[in-house]
Amino acid sequence: MGTEYTVTPEEFYSVKLAKSSSVKKTKLKGIALVNEPDIKYYAKKFKCPNCNEKHFAKVLNTNDLFEQNKSVNIKVAIKWIVNMFIGGILIIFLTNIPLSFAKKRLDKAEQMKEEMYNSIKEQYGIGS
């Protein structure tokens, strides 16, 4: 079919582009029900050692890799959760900057409106 070559777990998990087809099966492990994917097809973009170009390559032993590297999977998941948390905080912070300027302008407009209302009241002697 094609060339087969071995990749390290770091190389396997560092690649971002992937195509997959899987079915989740719920299994009883001890007293807990665990939802695990049963992967039918999995391909990732790897750098070919022969031509040094990136091509999609089918990973033949995906279920074994995931089973062997559960600790690596957990570390990767925690890393992505931390990245999403930091990204969320950055988004909140960056959207808060223009909103604070808008709030200052609204407050200034409200203050100017109040000053104008008070000056009209004083000018015509209303409300005192």
mmCIF file of C-alpha atoms in Angstrom:
data_model
loop_
_atom_site.group_PDB
_atom_site.id
_atom_site.type_symbol
_atom_site.label_atom_id
_atom_site.label_comp_id
_atom_site.label_asym_id
_atom_site.label_seq_id
_atom_site.Cartn_x
_atom_site.Cartn_y
_atom_site.Cartn_z
ATOM 1 C CA MET A 1 0.000 0.000 0.000
ATOM 2 C CA GLY A 2 2.651 2.495 1.008
ATOM 3 C CA THR A 3 5.617 3.105 3.193
ATOM 4 C CA GLU A 4 5.273 2.295 6.879
ATOM 5 C CA TYR A 5 7.394 4.085 9.418
ATOM 6 C CA THR A 6 7.424 4.502 13.170
ATOM 7 C CA VAL A 7 6.708 7.773 14.942
ATOM 8 C CA THR A 8 7.315 8.702 18.539
ATOM 9 C CA PRO A 9 4.363 9.546 20.829
ATOM 10 C CA GLU A 10 5.581 13.165 20.953
ATOM 11 C CA GLU A 11 5.465 13.371 17.153
ATOM 12 C CA PHE A 12 2.087 11.643 17.140
ATOM 13 C CA TYR A 13 0.579 14.145 19.582
ATOM 14 C CA SER A 14 2.309 17.248 18.197
ATOM 15 C CA VAL A 15 0.573 17.063 14.814
ATOM 16 C CA LYS A 16 -2.521 19.232 14.585
ATOM 17 C CA LEU A 17 -4.309 18.011 11.441
ATOM 18 C CA ALA A 18 -6.153 14.711 11.751
ATOM 19 C CA LYS A 19 -8.949 12.756 10.111
ATOM 20 C CA SER A 20 -10.768 10.136 12.118
ATOM 21 C CA SER A 21 -13.793 7.906 12.305
ATOM 22 C CA SER A 22 -14.728 6.413 15.651
ATOM 23 C CA VAL A 23 -17.555 4.889 17.642
ATOM 24 C CA LYS A 24 -17.878 5.482 21.379
ATOM 25 C CA LYS A 25 -18.572 2.403 23.438
ATOM 26 C CA THR A 26 -19.542 2.408 27.077
ATOM 27 C CA LYS A 27 -17.748 -0.281 29.058
ATOM 28 C CA LEU A 28 -18.022 -1.314 32.675
ATOM 29 C CA LYS A 29 -14.653 -0.938 34.440
ATOM 30 C CA GLY A 30 -14.852 -1.774 38.107
ATOM 31 C CA ILE A 31 -17.901 0.084 39.388
ATOM 32 C CA ALA A 32 -17.738 2.881 36.803
ATOM 33 C CA LEU A 33 -19.149 3.137 33.315
ATOM 34 C CA VAL A 34 -16.382 4.428 31.040
ATOM 35 C CA ASN A 35 -17.082 5.917 27.628
ATOM 36 C CA GLU A 36 -14.138 5.034 25.361
ATOM 37 C CA PRO A 37 -13.772 5.635 21.639
ATOM 38 C CA ASP A 38 -13.218 2.646 19.370
ATOM 39 C CA ILE A 39 -11.365 4.192 16.455
ATOM 40 C CA LYS A 40 -12.043 2.656 13.049
ATOM 41 C CA TYR A 41 -9.885 5.014 10.953
ATOM 42 C CA TYR A 42 -7.314 7.575 12.006
ATOM 43 C CA ALA A 43 -4.967 9.568 9.814
ATOM 44 C CA LYS A 44 -2.681 12.470 10.640
ATOM 45 C CA LYS A 45 -0.372 14.715 8.706
ATOM 46 C CA PHE A 46 3.188 13.576 9.246
ATOM 47 C CA LYS A 47 6.451 14.706 7.761
ATOM 48 C CA CYS A 48 7.653 12.015 5.359
ATOM 49 C CA PRO A 49 11.235 10.980 6.184
ATOM 50 C CA ASN A 50 11.973 10.403 2.478
ATOM 51 C CA CYS A 51 10.674 13.571 0.771
ATOM 52 C CA ASN A 52 10.388 15.907 3.846
ATOM 53 C CA GLU A 53 6.840 16.931 2.854
ATOM 54 C CA LYS A 54 3.755 16.582 5.012
ATOM 55 C CA HIS A 55 1.236 13.955 3.893
ATOM 56 C CA PHE A 56 -1.736 12.280 5.506
ATOM 57 C CA ALA A 57 -0.734 8.867 6.802
ATOM 58 C CA LYS A 58 -3.070 6.240 8.220
ATOM 59 C CA VAL A 59 -2.197 5.235 11.768
ATOM 60 C CA LEU A 60 -2.594 1.476 11.971
ATOM 61 C CA ASN A 61 -2.387 0.857 15.714
ATOM 62 C CA THR A 62 -4.416 3.816 16.993
ATOM 63 C CA ASN A 63 -6.358 1.985 19.687
ATOM 64 C CA ASP A 64 -3.120 0.481 21.028
ATOM 65 C CA LEU A 65 -1.419 3.895 21.012
ATOM 66 C CA PHE A 66 -4.268 5.496 22.930
ATOM 67 C CA GLU A 67 -4.326 2.637 25.422
ATOM 68 C CA GLN A 68 -0.554 2.765 25.989
ATOM 69 C CA ASN A 69 -0.400 6.540 26.253
ATOM 70 C CA LYS A 70 -3.346 7.341 28.507
ATOM 71 C CA SER A 71 -1.102 9.400 30.782
ATOM 72 C CA VAL A 72 0.128 11.369 27.766
ATOM 73 C CA ASN A 73 -3.498 11.795 26.662
ATOM 74 C CA ILE A 74 -4.400 13.172 30.084
ATOM 75 C CA LYS A 75 -1.433 15.575 29.999
ATOM 76 C CA VAL A 76 -2.420 16.773 26.522
ATOM 77 C CA ALA A 77 -6.044 17.225 27.627
ATOM 78 C CA ILE A 78 -4.972 19.216 30.692
ATOM 79 C CA LYS A 79 -2.674 21.336 28.502
ATOM 80 C CA TRP A 80 -5.553 22.143 26.129
ATOM 81 C CA ILE A 81 -7.909 22.926 29.014
ATOM 82 C CA VAL A 82 -5.320 25.331 30.451
ATOM 83 C CA ASN A 83 -4.852 26.886 26.991
ATOM 84 C CA MET A 84 -8.625 27.334 26.605
ATOM 85 C CA PHE A 85 -8.839 28.873 30.096
ATOM 86 C CA ILE A 86 -6.024 31.338 29.338
ATOM 87 C CA GLY A 87 -7.577 32.115 25.941
ATOM 88 C CA GLY A 88 -10.941 32.757 27.570
ATOM 89 C CA ILE A 89 -9.392 35.123 30.089
ATOM 90 C CA LEU A 90 -7.570 36.937 27.275
ATOM 91 C CA ILE A 91 -10.803 37.280 25.301
ATOM 92 C CA ILE A 92 -12.639 38.627 28.345
ATOM 93 C CA PHE A 93 -9.799 41.070 29.062
ATOM 94 C CA LEU A 94 -9.484 42.250 25.462
ATOM 95 C CA THR A 95 -13.235 42.765 25.051
ATOM 96 C CA ASN A 96 -13.389 44.575 28.392
ATOM 97 C CA ILE A 97 -11.013 47.321 27.170
ATOM 98 C CA PRO A 98 -13.332 48.765 24.472
ATOM 99 C CA LEU A 99 -16.336 48.239 26.726
ATOM 100 C CA SER A 100 -14.695 50.321 29.469
ATOM 101 C CA PHE A 101 -14.122 53.159 26.981
ATOM 102 C CA ALA A 102 -17.751 52.940 25.870
ATOM 103 C CA LYS A 103 -18.911 52.997 29.503
ATOM 104 C CA LYS A 104 -16.799 56.108 30.187
ATOM 105 C CA ARG A 105 -18.335 57.845 27.167
ATOM 106 C CA LEU A 106 -21.850 56.894 28.274
ATOM 107 C CA ASP A 107 -21.140 58.170 31.781
ATOM 108 C CA LYS A 108 -19.740 61.417 30.359
ATOM 109 C CA ALA A 109 -22.791 61.833 28.100
ATOM 110 C CA GLU A 110 -25.100 61.201 31.060
ATOM 111 C CA GLN A 111 -23.162 63.758 33.135
ATOM 112 C CA MET A 112 -23.370 66.345 30.322
ATOM 113 C CA LYS A 113 -27.120 65.686 29.995
ATOM 114 C CA GLU A 114 -27.575 66.175 33.740
ATOM 115 C CA GLU A 115 -25.521 69.405 33.693
ATOM 116 C CA MET A 116 -27.568 70.721 30.766
ATOM 117 C CA TYR A 117 -30.816 69.834 32.551
ATOM 118 C CA ASN A 118 -29.625 71.581 35.734
ATOM 119 C CA SER A 119 -28.537 74.694 33.827
ATOM 120 C CA ILE A 120 -31.945 74.891 32.098
ATOM 121 C CA LYS A 121 -33.661 74.497 35.486
ATOM 122 C CA GLU A 122 -31.524 77.319 36.926
ATOM 123 C CA GLN A 123 -32.019 79.521 33.901
ATOM 124 C CA TYR A 124 -35.799 79.343 34.037
ATOM 125 C CA GLY A 125 -36.110 78.877 37.808
ATOM 126 C CA ILE A 126 -37.826 75.506 37.598
ATOM 127 C CA GLY A 127 -37.958 72.993 40.410
ATOM 128 C CA SER A 128 -36.530 75.051 43.288
#
